[in-house]
CSV table of C-alpha atoms and ligand atoms in Angstrom, one decimal:
chain,number,residue,atom,x,y,z
A,25,MET,CA,0.0,0.0,0.0
A,26,LYS,CA,1.0,3.6,-0.4
A,27,ILE,CA,1.7,5.5,2.8
A,28,ALA,CA,2.3,9.3,3.1
A,29,LEU,CA,4.6,9.7,6.1
A,30,GLY,CA,4.4,13.2,7.7
A,31,VAL,CA,7.3,14.0,10.1
A,32,GLY,CA,6.8,16.7,12.7
A,33,GLY,CA,9.6,18.8,14.3
A,34,GLY,CA,10.5,17.0,17.5
A,35,ILE,CA,13.5,15.2,18.7
A,36,ALA,CA,11.7,11.9,17.9
A,37,ALA,CA,11.9,12.8,14.2
A,38,TYR,CA,15.0,10.6,13.9
A,39,LYS,CA,12.8,7.6,14.8
A,40,ALA,CA,10.6,8.3,11.8
A,41,ALA,CA,13.5,7.1,9.6
A,42,GLU,CA,13.4,3.7,11.4
A,43,LEU,CA,9.6,3.7,10.9
A,44,ALA,CA,10.0,4.4,7.2
A,45,ARG,CA,12.4,1.5,6.9
A,46,LEU,CA,10.0,-0.8,8.7
A,47,LEU,CA,7.1,0.1,6.5
A,48,MET,CA,9.2,-0.4,3.4
A,49,GLU,CA,10.2,-3.8,4.8
A,50,ARG,CA,6.5,-4.7,5.1
A,51,GLY,CA,6.0,-4.0,1.5
A,52,HIS,CA,4.6,-0.5,1.6
A,53,GLN,CA,5.6,2.5,-0.6
A,54,VAL,CA,6.5,5.5,1.5
A,55,GLU,CA,6.3,9.1,0.5
A,56,THR,CA,7.8,11.4,3.1
A,57,ILE,CA,6.7,15.0,4.0
A,58,LEU,CA,9.0,16.9,6.4
A,59,THR,CA,7.7,20.0,8.1
A,60,SER,CA,10.2,22.8,8.2
A,61,ALA,CA,10.7,22.2,11.9
A,62,ALA,CA,11.4,18.5,11.2
A,63,GLN,CA,14.2,19.6,8.8
A,64,GLN,CA,15.9,21.1,11.8
A,65,PHE,CA,16.2,17.6,13.3
A,66,ILE,CA,16.7,15.4,10.3
A,67,GLN,CA,17.8,15.7,6.7
A,68,PRO,CA,15.5,15.0,3.7
A,69,LEU,CA,18.3,12.9,2.2
A,70,THR,CA,17.9,10.3,5.0
A,71,PHE,CA,14.3,9.6,3.9
A,72,ALA,CA,15.1,9.9,0.2
A,73,ALA,CA,17.7,7.2,0.6
A,74,LEU,CA,15.5,4.9,2.7
A,75,THR,CA,12.4,5.2,0.6
A,76,GLY,CA,13.9,5.8,-2.8
A,77,ARG,CA,11.6,8.7,-3.4
A,78,LYS,CA,11.8,12.5,-3.5
A,79,VAL,CA,11.0,14.0,-0.1
A,80,ILE,CA,8.5,16.8,0.2
A,81,THR,CA,9.8,19.8,2.2
A,82,GLY,CA,7.3,22.6,1.6
A,83,LEU,CA,4.3,23.9,-0.2
A,84,PHE,CA,6.2,25.8,-2.9
A,85,THR,CA,9.5,24.1,-3.2
A,86,SER,CA,9.3,22.8,-6.8
A,87,GLY,CA,11.6,25.6,-8.0
A,88,GLY,CA,11.2,26.1,-11.8
A,89,SER,CA,8.5,28.3,-13.2
A,90,ASP,CA,7.0,25.3,-15.1
A,91,ASP,CA,6.4,23.7,-11.7
A,92,VAL,CA,4.4,26.5,-10.2
A,93,LEU,CA,1.0,25.0,-10.9
A,94,SER,CA,2.0,21.4,-10.1
A,95,SER,CA,3.6,22.6,-6.9
A,96,ALA,CA,0.4,24.4,-5.9
A,97,ILE,CA,-1.7,21.3,-6.1
A,98,GLU,CA,0.9,18.8,-5.0
A,99,HIS,CA,-0.8,18.2,-1.6
A,100,ILE,CA,-3.9,17.2,-3.5
A,101,ARG,CA,-2.0,14.6,-5.5
A,102,VAL,CA,-0.4,13.3,-2.3
A,103,ALA,CA,-3.8,13.0,-0.6
A,104,GLN,CA,-5.3,11.2,-3.6
A,105,GLU,CA,-2.5,8.9,-4.4
A,106,ASN,CA,-1.7,7.5,-0.9
A,107,ASP,CA,-3.8,4.9,0.9
A,108,LEU,CA,-3.0,6.2,4.4
A,109,LEU,CA,-1.5,9.3,6.1
A,110,LEU,CA,0.8,8.6,9.0
A,111,VAL,CA,2.2,11.4,11.1
A,112,ALA,CA,5.1,10.5,13.4
A,113,PRO,CA,6.1,12.3,15.5
A,114,ALA,CA,2.9,14.3,15.7
A,115,THR,CA,3.8,17.4,17.7
A,116,ALA,CA,1.5,19.3,20.0
A,117,ASP,CA,1.5,22.1,17.3
A,118,LEU,CA,0.5,19.7,14.6
A,119,LEU,CA,-2.3,18.1,16.7
A,120,GLY,CA,-3.6,21.5,17.4
A,121,LYS,CA,-3.6,22.5,13.7
A,122,PHE,CA,-5.2,19.2,12.6
A,123,ALA,CA,-8.0,19.6,15.3
A,124,ALA,CA,-8.6,23.2,14.4
A,125,GLY,CA,-8.5,22.7,10.6
A,126,LEU,CA,-5.6,25.1,10.1
A,127,ALA,CA,-3.5,24.5,7.0
A,128,PRO,CA,-0.5,26.8,6.8
A,129,ASP,CA,2.0,24.2,5.3
A,130,PHE,CA,2.3,21.1,3.1
A,131,LEU,CA,1.6,18.5,5.8
A,132,THR,CA,-1.5,20.3,7.3
A,133,THR,CA,-3.0,21.0,3.8
A,134,THR,CA,-2.4,17.3,3.0
A,135,TYR,CA,-4.1,16.3,6.3
A,136,LEU,CA,-7.2,18.4,5.4
A,137,ALA,CA,-7.4,17.0,1.9
A,138,PHE,CA,-6.8,13.4,2.9
A,139,PRO,CA,-9.8,11.2,2.3
A,140,GLY,CA,-8.4,7.9,3.7
A,141,PRO,CA,-7.3,6.6,7.1
A,142,VAL,CA,-5.1,8.8,9.3
A,143,VAL,CA,-2.7,7.5,12.0
A,144,LEU,CA,-1.2,10.0,14.4
A,145,ALA,CA,1.7,9.0,16.7
A,146,PRO,CA,2.2,11.9,19.1
A,147,ALA,CA,5.5,12.6,20.9
A,148,MET,CA,6.3,15.6,23.1
A,149,ASN,CA,7.2,16.7,26.6
A,150,THR,CA,5.1,15.1,29.3
A,151,ASN,CA,3.5,18.4,30.5
A,152,MET,CA,2.7,19.3,26.9
A,153,TRP,CA,1.1,15.8,26.3
A,154,GLU,CA,-0.9,16.0,29.6
A,155,HIS,CA,-2.0,19.6,29.0
A,156,ALA,CA,-5.8,19.9,28.7
A,157,ALA,CA,-5.5,21.6,25.3
A,158,THR,CA,-3.5,18.7,23.8
A,159,GLN,CA,-5.8,16.1,25.4
A,160,ALA,CA,-8.9,17.9,24.0
A,161,ASN,CA,-7.3,18.0,20.5
A,162,VAL,CA,-6.5,14.3,20.8
A,163,SER,CA,-10.1,13.5,21.8
A,164,THR,CA,-11.4,15.6,18.9
A,165,LEU,CA,-9.1,13.8,16.4
A,166,ARG,CA,-10.0,10.4,17.8
A,167,GLU,CA,-13.7,11.2,17.6
A,168,ARG,CA,-13.2,12.1,13.9
A,169,GLY,CA,-11.9,8.7,13.3
A,170,ASN,CA,-8.1,9.3,13.3
A,171,TRP,CA,-6.1,6.5,14.8
A,172,ILE,CA,-4.0,7.7,17.8
A,173,VAL,CA,-1.0,5.6,18.7
A,174,PRO,CA,-0.4,6.9,22.3
A,175,PRO,CA,3.1,7.9,23.3
A,176,GLY,CA,5.1,5.6,25.6
A,177,SER,CA,6.5,6.5,29.0
A,178,GLY,CA,10.1,6.8,29.9
A,179,LEU,CA,13.0,9.3,30.1
A,180,LEU,CA,12.4,12.0,27.6
A,181,ALA,CA,15.0,14.1,25.8
A,182,CYS,CA,14.1,17.1,28.0
A,183,GLY,CA,15.1,15.1,31.1
A,184,MET,CA,11.5,14.5,32.3
A,185,VAL,CA,10.3,11.0,33.0
A,186,GLY,CA,6.7,10.3,32.0
A,187,PRO,CA,4.5,9.8,28.9
A,188,GLY,CA,5.5,11.6,25.7
A,189,ARG,CA,8.0,9.3,24.0
A,190,LEU,CA,7.1,8.3,20.5
A,191,ALA,CA,5.6,4.8,20.5
A,192,ASP,CA,7.8,2.0,19.3
A,193,PRO,CA,8.0,1.9,15.5
A,194,ALA,CA,6.7,-1.7,15.5
A,195,GLU,CA,3.7,-0.6,17.4
A,196,ILE,CA,3.0,2.2,15.0
A,197,ALA,CA,3.4,-0.2,12.1
A,198,LEU,CA,0.8,-2.5,13.7
A,199,ALA,CA,-1.6,0.5,14.0
A,200,VAL,CA,-1.0,1.3,10.3
A,201,GLU,CA,-1.9,-2.3,9.3
A,202,GLY,CA,-5.0,-2.1,11.4
A,203,ALA,CA,-6.1,1.2,9.8
A,204,LEU,CA,-5.2,0.0,6.3
A,205,HIS,CA,-7.3,-3.1,6.4
A,206,PRO,CA,-9.0,-2.6,3.2
A,207,SER,CA,-10.6,-6.0,3.0
A,208,ARG,CA,-14.3,-6.6,3.6
A,209,ASP,CA,-13.5,-10.1,4.7
A,210,LEU,CA,-16.2,-10.0,7.4
A,211,ALA,CA,-19.0,-9.0,5.0
A,212,ALA,CA,-20.8,-12.3,5.3
A,213,GLU,CA,-20.7,-12.2,9.1
A,214,THR,CA,-23.1,-10.9,11.8
A,215,VAL,CA,-20.8,-10.2,14.8
A,216,LEU,CA,-22.4,-10.0,18.2
A,217,ILE,CA,-20.0,-8.2,20.6
A,218,THR,CA,-20.4,-7.5,24.3
A,219,ALA,CA,-18.5,-4.5,25.8
A,220,GLY,CA,-18.0,-2.5,28.9
A,221,PRO,CA,-18.8,-3.3,32.5
A,222,THR,CA,-22.1,-4.2,34.1
A,223,GLN,CA,-23.5,-2.3,37.1
A,224,GLU,CA,-25.2,-4.4,39.8
A,225,PRO,CA,-27.4,-2.2,42.1
A,226,LEU,CA,-27.0,-2.4,45.8
A,227,ASP,CA,-29.8,0.1,46.5
A,228,PRO,CA,-31.2,3.0,44.5
A,229,VAL,CA,-28.0,5.0,44.7
A,230,ARG,CA,-25.2,2.5,44.9
A,231,TYR,CA,-23.9,-0.3,42.6
A,232,LEU,CA,-21.1,-2.8,42.1
A,233,THR,CA,-19.0,-2.5,39.0
A,234,ASN,CA,-15.5,-2.8,37.6
A,235,ARG,CA,-12.9,-0.8,35.7
A,236,SER,CA,-13.9,-1.7,32.2
A,237,SER,CA,-14.1,1.4,29.9
A,238,GLY,CA,-15.6,-0.5,27.0
A,239,LYS,CA,-12.6,0.6,24.7
A,240,MET,CA,-11.7,-3.0,23.8
A,241,GLY,CA,-15.3,-4.0,22.9
A,242,TYR,CA,-15.9,-0.8,21.0
A,243,ALA,CA,-12.6,-1.3,19.1
A,244,LEU,CA,-13.8,-4.8,18.1
A,245,ALA,CA,-17.1,-3.3,16.9
A,246,GLU,CA,-15.3,-0.6,14.8
A,247,ALA,CA,-12.9,-3.2,13.4
A,248,ALA,CA,-15.7,-5.6,12.4
A,249,GLN,CA,-17.8,-2.8,11.0
A,250,ALA,CA,-14.8,-1.6,8.9
A,251,ARG,CA,-14.4,-5.1,7.5
A,252,GLY,CA,-17.9,-5.2,6.3
A,253,ALA,CA,-19.7,-7.1,9.1
A,254,ARG,CA,-23.1,-6.4,10.5
A,255,VAL,CA,-22.3,-5.5,14.1
A,256,LEU,CA,-24.7,-6.1,17.1
A,257,LEU,CA,-23.1,-4.4,20.1
A,258,VAL,CA,-24.5,-5.1,23.6
A,259,SER,CA,-22.9,-2.5,25.9
A,260,GLY,CA,-22.8,-1.9,29.6
A,261,PRO,CA,-22.6,1.7,30.8
A,262,VAL,CA,-19.6,3.4,29.2
A,263,ASN,CA,-18.6,6.9,28.1
A,264,LEU,CA,-17.8,6.2,24.4
A,265,PRO,CA,-19.6,7.3,21.2
A,266,VAL,CA,-21.5,4.6,19.4
A,267,PRO,CA,-19.5,3.5,16.4
A,268,PRO,CA,-21.3,4.6,13.2
A,269,GLY,CA,-23.4,1.9,11.6
A,270,VAL,CA,-23.3,-0.4,14.6
A,271,GLU,CA,-26.6,-1.8,16.0
A,272,MET,CA,-26.6,-0.9,19.7
A,273,THR,CA,-28.3,-2.4,22.7
A,274,ARG,CA,-27.6,-0.7,26.0
A,275,VAL,CA,-27.8,-2.6,29.2
A,276,ARG,CA,-26.9,-2.1,32.8
A,277,THR,CA,-26.9,-5.4,34.7
A,278,ALA,CA,-25.5,-8.8,34.0
A,279,ARG,CA,-29.1,-10.2,33.8
A,280,GLN,CA,-30.0,-7.5,31.2
A,281,MET,CA,-26.8,-8.3,29.2
A,282,ARG,CA,-27.7,-12.0,29.3
A,283,ASP,CA,-31.2,-11.4,28.1
A,284,ALA,CA,-30.0,-9.1,25.3
A,285,VAL,CA,-27.4,-11.6,24.1
A,286,MET,CA,-29.8,-14.5,24.1
A,287,GLU,CA,-32.3,-12.4,22.1
A,288,LEU,CA,-29.7,-11.6,19.5
A,289,LEU,CA,-27.8,-14.9,19.5
A,290,GLY,CA,-29.8,-16.5,16.7
A,291,GLN,CA,-28.7,-13.8,14.3
A,292,ALA,CA,-25.0,-14.0,15.0
A,293,THR,CA,-22.3,-16.0,13.1
A,294,MET,CA,-19.6,-14.8,15.4
A,295,ILE,CA,-19.8,-13.9,19.1
A,296,VAL,CA,-17.1,-11.9,20.9
A,297,LYS,CA,-17.5,-11.5,24.6
A,298,ALA,CA,-15.3,-8.6,25.6
A,299,ALA,CA,-17.5,-7.3,28.4
A,300,ALA,CA,-16.4,-7.4,32.0
A,301,VAL,CA,-19.6,-8.9,33.4
A,302,ALA,CA,-20.0,-8.7,37.2
A,303,ASP,CA,-19.7,-12.1,38.7
A,304,PHE,CA,-21.9,-11.3,41.7
A,305,HIS,CA,-25.1,-9.3,42.3
A,306,LEU,CA,-27.5,-8.6,45.1
A,307,GLU,CA,-30.7,-10.5,44.5
A,308,ALA,CA,-33.1,-8.4,46.6
A,309,VAL,CA,-32.2,-4.8,46.0
A,310,PRO,CA,-33.6,-2.5,48.8
A,311,GLU,CA,-36.3,-0.2,47.5
A,312,HIS,CA,-34.9,2.8,49.4
A,313,LYS,CA,-31.4,4.1,50.0
A,314,VAL,CA,-29.6,2.2,52.8
A,315,LYS,CA,-28.9,4.5,55.7
A,316,LYS,CA,-25.4,5.1,57.1
A,317,ASN,CA,-26.5,4.0,60.6
A,318,PRO,CA,-25.7,1.7,62.2
A,319,GLY,CA,-22.5,1.9,60.3
A,320,ARG,CA,-22.5,-1.5,58.6
A,321,PHE,CA,-23.9,-2.7,55.3
A,322,HIS,CA,-23.9,-6.5,55.0
A,323,LEU,CA,-24.0,-7.8,51.5
A,324,GLU,CA,-24.9,-11.4,50.6
A,325,LEU,CA,-24.2,-11.7,46.9
A,326,SER,CA,-25.2,-14.4,44.5
A,327,ALA,CA,-23.6,-15.4,41.2
A,328,THR,CA,-24.8,-13.6,38.0
A,329,PRO,CA,-25.7,-15.7,35.0
A,330,ASP,CA,-22.6,-17.0,33.2
A,331,ILE,CA,-23.4,-15.6,29.7
A,332,LEU,CA,-20.4,-17.1,28.0
A,333,ALA,CA,-21.1,-20.6,29.3
A,334,GLU,CA,-24.7,-20.3,28.2
A,335,VAL,CA,-23.8,-19.2,24.7
A,336,GLY,CA,-21.2,-22.0,24.6
A,337,ALA,CA,-23.8,-24.5,25.4
A,338,ARG,CA,-26.5,-23.2,23.0
A,339,ARG,CA,-24.5,-22.1,20.0
A,340,GLY,CA,-24.9,-23.8,16.6
A,341,ALA,CA,-22.2,-25.3,14.4
A,342,HIS,CA,-22.0,-22.1,12.3
A,343,GLN,CA,-21.5,-19.8,15.2
A,344,MET,CA,-17.9,-19.0,16.2
A,345,LEU,CA,-17.4,-18.1,19.9
A,346,ILE,CA,-14.6,-16.0,21.2
A,347,GLY,CA,-14.4,-15.3,24.9
A,348,PHE,CA,-12.0,-13.1,26.9
A,349,ALA,CA,-10.2,-14.0,30.1
A,350,ALA,CA,-9.0,-11.1,32.3
A,351,GLU,CA,-6.4,-12.6,34.7
A,352,THR,CA,-3.8,-11.3,37.0
A,353,GLN,CA,-1.8,-14.6,36.9
A,354,ASP,CA,-1.6,-17.9,35.1
A,355,LEU,CA,-2.9,-16.2,32.0
A,356,VAL,CA,-2.6,-19.0,29.5
A,357,ARG,CA,-3.7,-21.8,31.8
A,358,GLU,CA,-6.8,-19.8,32.8
A,359,ALA,CA,-7.6,-18.8,29.2
A,360,ARG,CA,-7.3,-22.4,28.1
A,361,ARG,CA,-9.5,-23.6,31.0
A,362,LYS,CA,-12.2,-21.1,30.1
A,363,MET,CA,-12.0,-22.1,26.5
A,364,GLU,CA,-12.6,-25.7,27.3
A,365,THR,CA,-15.2,-25.3,30.1
A,366,LYS,CA,-17.2,-22.7,28.1
A,367,ASN,CA,-16.9,-24.3,24.7
A,368,CYS,CA,-15.2,-21.4,23.0
A,369,ASP,CA,-13.2,-21.5,19.7
A,370,MET,CA,-10.8,-18.9,21.0
A,371,VAL,CA,-10.1,-17.1,24.2
A,372,VAL,CA,-8.3,-13.8,24.4
A,373,GLY,CA,-6.1,-13.9,27.5
A,374,ASN,CA,-5.8,-10.4,28.9
A,375,LEU,CA,-3.2,-9.9,31.7
A,376,VAL,CA,-4.8,-7.2,33.8
A,377,GLY,CA,-3.6,-5.3,36.8
A,378,SER,CA,-0.6,-3.4,35.3
A,379,GLU,CA,-0.7,0.1,33.9
A,380,GLY,CA,-0.9,0.7,30.1
A,381,THR,CA,-2.8,-2.3,29.0
A,382,GLY,CA,-6.1,-4.1,29.9
A,383,PHE,CA,-8.7,-2.1,31.7
A,384,ASP,CA,-9.3,1.5,30.8
A,385,SER,CA,-6.2,2.0,28.6
A,386,ASP,CA,-5.9,2.8,24.9
A,387,GLU,CA,-3.7,-0.2,24.4
A,388,ASN,CA,-3.8,-3.9,25.1
A,389,ALA,CA,-1.4,-6.8,24.9
A,390,VAL,CA,-3.0,-10.3,24.7
A,391,VAL,CA,-2.4,-14.0,24.2
A,392,LEU,CA,-4.8,-15.8,21.9
A,393,VAL,CA,-5.5,-19.4,22.9
A,394,THR,CA,-7.2,-21.4,20.2
A,395,ARG,CA,-9.3,-24.6,20.1
A,396,ASN,CA,-6.7,-26.4,18.1
A,397,GLY,CA,-4.0,-25.8,20.7
A,398,GLU,CA,-2.3,-22.6,19.4
A,399,GLU,CA,-1.0,-19.9,21.7
A,400,ILE,CA,-0.4,-16.6,19.9
A,401,SER,CA,1.2,-13.6,21.7
A,402,VAL,CA,0.1,-10.2,20.4
A,403,PRO,CA,2.4,-7.5,21.8
A,404,ALA,CA,1.1,-4.1,23.1
A,405,ALA,CA,-0.7,-2.1,20.4
A,406,PRO,CA,-3.7,0.2,20.2
A,407,LYS,CA,-6.9,-1.7,20.9
A,408,ARG,CA,-8.1,-1.3,17.3
A,409,GLY,CA,-4.9,-3.0,16.1
A,410,ILE,CA,-5.5,-5.9,18.6
A,411,ALA,CA,-9.2,-6.1,17.5
A,412,HIS,CA,-8.1,-6.6,13.8
A,413,ARG,CA,-5.6,-9.2,14.9
A,414,ILE,CA,-8.4,-11.1,16.8
A,415,PHE,CA,-10.5,-11.1,13.7
A,416,ASP,CA,-7.6,-12.1,11.4
A,417,GLU,CA,-6.9,-15.1,13.6
A,418,ALA,CA,-10.6,-16.0,14.0
A,419,LEU,CA,-11.0,-16.1,10.2
A,420,ARG,CA,-7.9,-18.2,9.8
A,421,LEU,CA,-9.1,-20.6,12.5
A,422,ARG,CA,-12.5,-20.9,10.9
A,423,THR,CA,-11.0,-21.8,7.6
A,424,ALA,CA,-8.4,-24.2,9.0
A,425,PHE,CA,-10.5,-25.8,11.6
A,426,PRO,CA,-14.3,-25.5,11.0
A,427,THR,CA,-16.3,-24.8,14.1
A,428,ALA,CA,-17.4,-27.9,16.1
A,429,PRO,CA,-19.5,-27.0,19.1
B,6,PMT,O1,-13.2,-2.3,28.6
B,6,PMT,P1,-11.7,-2.0,28.6
B,6,PMT,O2,-11.4,-0.9,29.6
B,6,PMT,O3,-11.2,-1.7,27.2
B,6,PMT,O4,-10.9,-3.3,29.1
B,6,PMT,C1,-10.9,-4.4,28.3
B,6,PMT,C2,-11.2,-5.7,29.2
B,6,PMT,C3,-10.0,-5.9,30.1
B,6,PMT,C4,-12.5,-5.5,30.0
B,6,PMT,C5,-11.4,-6.9,28.2
B,6,PMT,O5,-10.3,-6.9,27.4
B,6,PMT,C6,-11.5,-8.2,28.9
B,6,PMT,O6,-10.6,-8.8,29.4
B,6,PMT,N1,-12.8,-8.6,29.1
B,6,PMT,C7,-13.2,-9.7,29.9
B,6,PMT,C8,-13.3,-9.3,31.3
B,6,PMT,C9,-13.8,-10.5,32.2
B,6,PMT,O7,-14.9,-10.3,32.7
B,6,PMT,O8,-13.1,-11.5,32.2
B,6,PMT,P2,-13.4,-12.9,33.0
B,6,PMT,O9,-12.2,-13.7,33.0
B,6,PMT,O10,-14.0,-12.5,34.4
B,6,PMT,O11,-14.6,-13.5,32.2
B,6,PMT,C10,-14.3,-14.5,31.2
B,6,PMT,C11,-15.3,-14.4,30.1
B,6,PMT,O12,-16.6,-14.7,30.6
B,6,PMT,C12,-15.4,-13.1,29.4
B,6,PMT,O13,-15.6,-13.3,28.0
B,6,PMT,C13,-16.7,-12.4,30.0
B,6,PMT,O14,-17.4,-11.5,29.1
B,6,PMT,C14,-17.5,-13.7,30.3
B,6,PMT,N2,-18.5,-13.6,31.4
B,6,PMT,C15,-18.0,-13.4,32.7
B,6,PMT,C16,-18.9,-13.4,33.7
B,6,PMT,C17,-20.3,-13.6,33.5
B,6,PMT,N3,-21.2,-13.6,34.5
B,6,PMT,N4,-20.7,-13.9,32.2
B,6,PMT,C18,-19.8,-13.9,31.2
B,6,PMT,O15,-20.2,-14.1,30.0
């Protein structure tokens, strides 16, 4: 595929050269755009040598008078000819301009004119990254469908320790693959996905829940939708926009989630259970708020319905079942146990409890355990990239080993 690589002016600009090499190695064509600030950090020649192509360094840099017209519309050509625009490092300044729709130079005009997928890999000082203005710009860009590859944490060039370091080039390349996925290889599927936490009421004002943000489940919904599937999303309470085109059922409790899943199950050809369903609930919820006095609140909780186990028992031969296992230890063993006891085709083992992956993070790192005994480690990547990988493996598994409930 053809990738336009925009390089912003930050110390991490040198890593964009490694990224260009990696993308070339994966068979992509790379056309580089250096902002004038980026040229203070790295020479166009480096990218020209790595990519074998002329490097774009400005809006009006073609030189000769014959080139005046072509140079004036060059950003349109770049936007039309490339399949994906990747910006790495995306500086705070660039994120602000992209979010505001400002277009003072070649890269920003290309961004505005670009009709295809956009991947942004920010890198900057920790305070700049955490500033409310930057975070608001990132949210805006994410909502508009741009892929954000969040920066890593560590010692930064400015001497600070914290988030702001450009993500690993391999991670950025994985996000590019996810965003590029042009195929509609799920067009024949109806994918039923559960996402988010459930809330189990304790009285009219209190409830039991967990740290699930819904990001993994929604990333799966977006990925399946992008690949042509009809998507039925059953979601617990989360703070995320509904992915366009997805058929949404909102639920609150485990019981409601179970009922919604059972109602939709007959339509599904693939079921992915990413929700973090509460394992316990209070059967008789008090009608009124429990008073603080006498200072104790005894709870006797009962098990919620095990939706995954019920789907595993009921599903038909054409229905592929993918469960999740959120574990803090013995990940593979537990994932395999859940796969066998709940009759899944694949279980996505999710090591939770550490920062940066699992619950409420933009990234995840998982191990896929399959019915035919495979164990596939997927390194840390944005949840949308992980979602694509799960569907890649699910399709491969279905072809190689047809479902046998
Ligand atoms: O939502 P995010 O913030 O993005 O975080 C993602 C995630 C960590 C929630 C997600 O990736 C994940 O691991 N989801 C499964 C969480 C979980 O409840 O795991 P578990 O090991 O307790 O459950 C195993 C499987 O049984 C899961 O597929 C779960 O949906 C299902 N289950 C659990 C309990 C229950 N009563 N019914 C179920 O169907």
